[in-house]
């Protein structure tokens, strides 16, 4: 019973994805088979949105993972770094996106002000209206916003690694790199897989930040799968096609979770 709030809407979406149902349309709904899926998979806008999601995941996920590992290093000021690192997690996505949108304003924004001061005014990008840098601007917000979540998970994983292993390896002459390679990384295997999986799912469900900052522009350079679903389903009122996008998105998430289950299965357990 607890799963019905998820299963029932999904089944309804699957059913509507094979129909021509529209919002506020006097035309009768008819069965169209796989036509919606064929149009979606052949739509350049959807392909571009899928590519944006993929680029976001390929760049943001490794960077977030690498940054999270830094919080356990014995560097000067690491406690202040942890505090700054965690603070964005307490802020709502909509509020964070609104603040960053103001920071990115070309003439009066703080970011271009700092860049102008550092480069004597030679570097002044129009962050959210230049298709060459707009996705990068969104990526920076994504990294900043969710970094604290990875930090908490990694710290929990690092605390599970026995300190005796590091002490024994130090006695045997192992340096920091060998300790990291043969103790830290194996000890964080499950944590790394969990973080990478969650970050990848988050990358494909990116919506709030893009909708507030760019609406998918310029020229679709920041469009995402969920934004495409919203645009097709509610702006264009084509609920059938929007449902097809939702089903495709679900399949992506399902594949990612199946891969996670395959990697995390215990030795001797059947896939």
XYZ file of C-alpha atoms in Angstrom:
271
model
C 0.000 0.000 0.000
C 2.840 2.390 0.785
C 4.128 2.082 -2.785
C 0.799 2.946 -4.434
C 1.382 6.756 -4.381
C 4.335 6.095 -6.707
C 3.116 3.141 -8.749
C -0.346 4.477 -9.609
C 0.826 7.822 -11.103
C 3.558 6.006 -13.035
C 1.089 3.506 -14.497
C -1.194 6.383 -15.452
C 1.748 8.109 -17.155
C 2.547 4.907 -19.073
C -1.051 4.640 -20.194
C -1.294 8.286 -21.278
C 2.032 8.081 -23.131
C 0.318 5.845 -25.718
C -2.506 8.332 -26.295
C -3.036 11.782 -27.805
C -4.471 13.260 -24.586
C -4.096 17.045 -24.311
C -5.044 19.646 -21.740
C -8.003 21.914 -22.530
C -8.614 20.239 -25.888
C -12.086 19.539 -27.334
C -10.635 16.747 -29.470
C -11.309 13.196 -28.247
C -8.391 11.210 -26.868
C -7.222 8.423 -29.153
C -4.685 5.613 -28.953
C -1.508 6.457 -30.923
C 0.736 3.534 -29.997
C 4.433 4.384 -29.886
C 4.046 7.616 -31.863
C 4.833 9.824 -28.852
C 8.023 7.891 -28.115
C 9.122 8.039 -31.745
C 8.567 11.798 -31.867
C 10.340 12.364 -28.552
C 13.380 10.236 -29.420
C 13.615 11.976 -32.788
C 13.148 15.478 -31.368
C 16.386 17.536 -31.497
C 15.280 19.486 -28.412
C 14.951 16.300 -26.369
C 18.277 14.960 -27.639
C 19.909 18.253 -26.674
C 18.307 18.104 -23.219
C 19.557 14.538 -22.735
C 23.032 15.642 -23.810
C 22.964 18.533 -21.332
C 22.005 16.156 -18.525
C 24.808 13.808 -19.526
C 27.427 16.575 -19.658
C 26.209 17.861 -16.314
C 26.588 14.391 -14.772
C 29.995 13.691 -16.350
C 31.500 16.940 -15.045
C 29.648 17.629 -11.802
C 29.658 14.107 -10.316
C 33.482 13.629 -10.386
C 34.087 17.178 -9.147
C 31.662 16.820 -6.255
C 33.178 13.463 -5.345
C 36.725 14.842 -5.404
C 35.830 17.923 -3.378
C 34.075 15.831 -0.751
C 37.249 13.788 -0.205
C 39.137 16.984 0.690
C 37.161 17.492 3.879
C 39.008 14.635 5.571
C 42.479 15.989 4.793
C 44.534 17.517 7.650
C 44.801 20.955 6.051
C 44.827 24.329 7.717
C 41.373 25.788 8.310
C 39.564 22.562 7.420
C 36.864 23.163 10.074
C 35.951 26.509 8.507
C 36.022 24.811 5.114
C 33.590 22.146 6.361
C 31.221 24.820 7.681
C 31.237 26.735 4.384
C 30.916 23.449 2.502
C 27.803 22.407 4.434
C 25.949 25.747 4.496
C 24.416 25.499 0.977
C 22.615 22.310 2.019
C 20.464 24.352 4.399
C 19.237 26.651 1.632
C 16.224 25.924 -0.588
C 17.017 25.295 -4.262
C 14.762 28.101 -5.419
C 16.377 30.621 -3.075
C 19.879 29.499 -4.056
C 19.089 29.728 -7.777
C 17.625 33.224 -7.339
C 20.710 34.430 -5.465
C 23.071 32.984 -8.068
C 21.032 34.527 -10.866
C 21.678 37.928 -9.285
C 25.371 37.110 -8.865
C 25.600 36.302 -12.580
C 24.150 39.655 -13.756
C 26.747 40.935 -16.286
C 27.027 44.584 -15.238
C 26.193 44.603 -11.531
C 26.762 40.994 -10.427
C 29.465 40.144 -7.913
C 31.053 37.422 -10.074
C 31.759 39.670 -13.048
C 32.845 42.381 -10.642
C 35.538 40.071 -9.246
C 36.526 38.837 -12.695
C 36.749 42.397 -13.951
C 38.998 43.338 -11.038
C 41.255 40.310 -11.543
C 41.499 40.658 -15.324
C 41.364 44.446 -15.672
C 37.944 44.195 -17.295
C 39.015 41.840 -20.102
C 36.844 38.906 -18.926
C 33.158 39.791 -18.527
C 31.019 36.851 -19.742
C 27.261 37.110 -20.028
C 26.848 33.944 -17.996
C 23.185 33.108 -18.483
C 22.726 34.433 -22.023
C 25.817 33.028 -23.710
C 25.209 29.474 -24.901
C 28.918 28.708 -24.545
C 29.006 29.305 -20.776
C 25.373 29.056 -19.601
C 25.558 25.325 -18.815
C 28.840 25.879 -16.977
C 27.150 28.556 -14.864
C 24.394 26.098 -13.930
C 26.989 23.419 -13.153
C 28.763 25.706 -10.692
C 25.497 26.240 -8.832
C 24.843 22.482 -8.800
C 28.284 21.744 -7.356
C 27.912 24.460 -4.728
C 24.375 23.492 -3.746
C 24.823 19.771 -3.097
C 28.447 19.628 -1.923
C 27.446 19.441 1.751
C 25.414 16.272 1.217
C 28.431 14.435 -0.218
C 30.602 15.724 2.617
C 28.327 14.248 5.301
C 28.144 10.862 3.547
C 31.899 10.699 2.961
C 32.724 11.657 6.537
C 30.452 8.865 7.761
C 32.199 6.414 5.435
C 35.675 7.576 6.439
C 34.876 7.109 10.122
C 34.082 3.440 9.445
C 37.667 2.759 8.290
C 39.717 1.494 11.276
C 42.525 3.879 12.232
C 44.696 0.831 12.961
C 44.998 0.181 9.233
C 46.622 3.573 8.671
C 48.919 3.088 11.673
C 50.033 -0.353 10.500
C 50.637 0.859 6.958
C 52.668 3.813 8.241
C 54.864 1.422 10.205
C 55.391 -0.587 7.009
C 56.519 2.589 5.254
C 53.415 3.339 3.182
C 53.075 6.962 2.157
C 49.908 9.046 1.923
C 49.236 8.050 -1.680
C 49.561 4.303 -0.995
C 47.343 4.646 2.073
C 44.750 6.455 -0.006
C 44.924 3.894 -2.804
C 44.957 0.693 -0.759
C 43.040 1.668 2.399
C 40.858 4.728 1.860
C 39.469 3.932 -1.603
C 38.652 0.257 -0.851
C 37.120 1.321 2.470
C 34.942 3.864 0.684
C 33.861 1.528 -2.121
C 30.201 1.305 -1.147
C 30.106 4.979 -0.162
C 31.584 6.013 -3.514
C 29.095 3.908 -5.452
C 26.215 5.354 -3.439
C 27.413 8.942 -3.915
C 28.053 8.512 -7.639
C 24.647 6.885 -8.110
C 22.768 9.560 -6.162
C 24.651 12.378 -7.890
C 23.916 10.878 -11.292
C 20.213 10.615 -10.474
C 20.258 14.227 -9.235
C 21.984 15.286 -12.454
C 19.210 13.789 -14.555
C 16.432 15.270 -12.402
C 17.849 18.788 -12.639
C 14.947 21.216 -12.974
C 14.560 23.939 -10.311
C 17.894 25.670 -10.896
C 17.547 25.681 -14.686
C 13.918 26.812 -14.646
C 14.647 29.784 -12.384
C 17.960 30.838 -13.915
C 17.621 30.242 -17.669
C 14.303 28.548 -18.555
C 16.469 26.184 -20.620
C 18.028 28.925 -22.752
C 19.827 30.326 -24.534
C 18.909 28.208 -27.581
C 18.301 25.159 -25.400
C 21.899 25.080 -24.126
C 20.739 24.456 -20.533
C 17.559 22.490 -21.195
C 17.123 19.227 -19.261
C 14.887 16.170 -19.512
C 12.573 17.320 -16.722
C 12.355 20.821 -18.171
C 11.507 19.279 -21.548
C 8.793 17.208 -19.873
C 7.392 20.329 -18.200
C 7.502 22.318 -21.443
C 5.838 19.639 -23.558
C 3.266 18.630 -20.967
C 2.206 21.966 -19.468
C 3.341 24.733 -21.811
C 2.410 22.922 -25.013
C -0.453 21.066 -23.239
C 0.562 17.740 -24.837
C 0.101 15.456 -21.854
C 0.594 12.301 -23.915
C 4.033 13.349 -25.152
C 4.944 14.743 -21.741
C 4.067 11.375 -20.195
C 6.350 9.679 -22.723
C 9.217 11.906 -21.578
C 8.421 10.995 -17.957
C 8.541 7.274 -18.765
C 11.872 7.643 -20.583
C 13.245 9.582 -17.629
C 12.074 6.834 -15.264
C 13.862 4.214 -17.361
C 17.114 6.173 -17.096
C 16.807 6.302 -13.320
C 15.862 2.617 -13.208
C 18.953 1.617 -15.203
C 21.177 3.658 -12.877
C 19.702 1.938 -9.826
C 20.067 -1.502 -11.398
C 23.735 -0.770 -12.037
C 24.080 0.239 -8.391
C 22.493 -3.016 -7.246
C 24.831 -4.981 -9.522
C 27.936 -3.260 -8.112
C 26.842 -3.503 -4.500
C 25.722 -7.125 -4.461
C 27.557 -9.290 -1.972
C 30.108 -11.854 -3.116
C 28.302 -14.986 -4.183
C 24.935 -13.229 -4.505
C 23.153 -13.633 -7.788
C 22.861 -10.440 -9.929
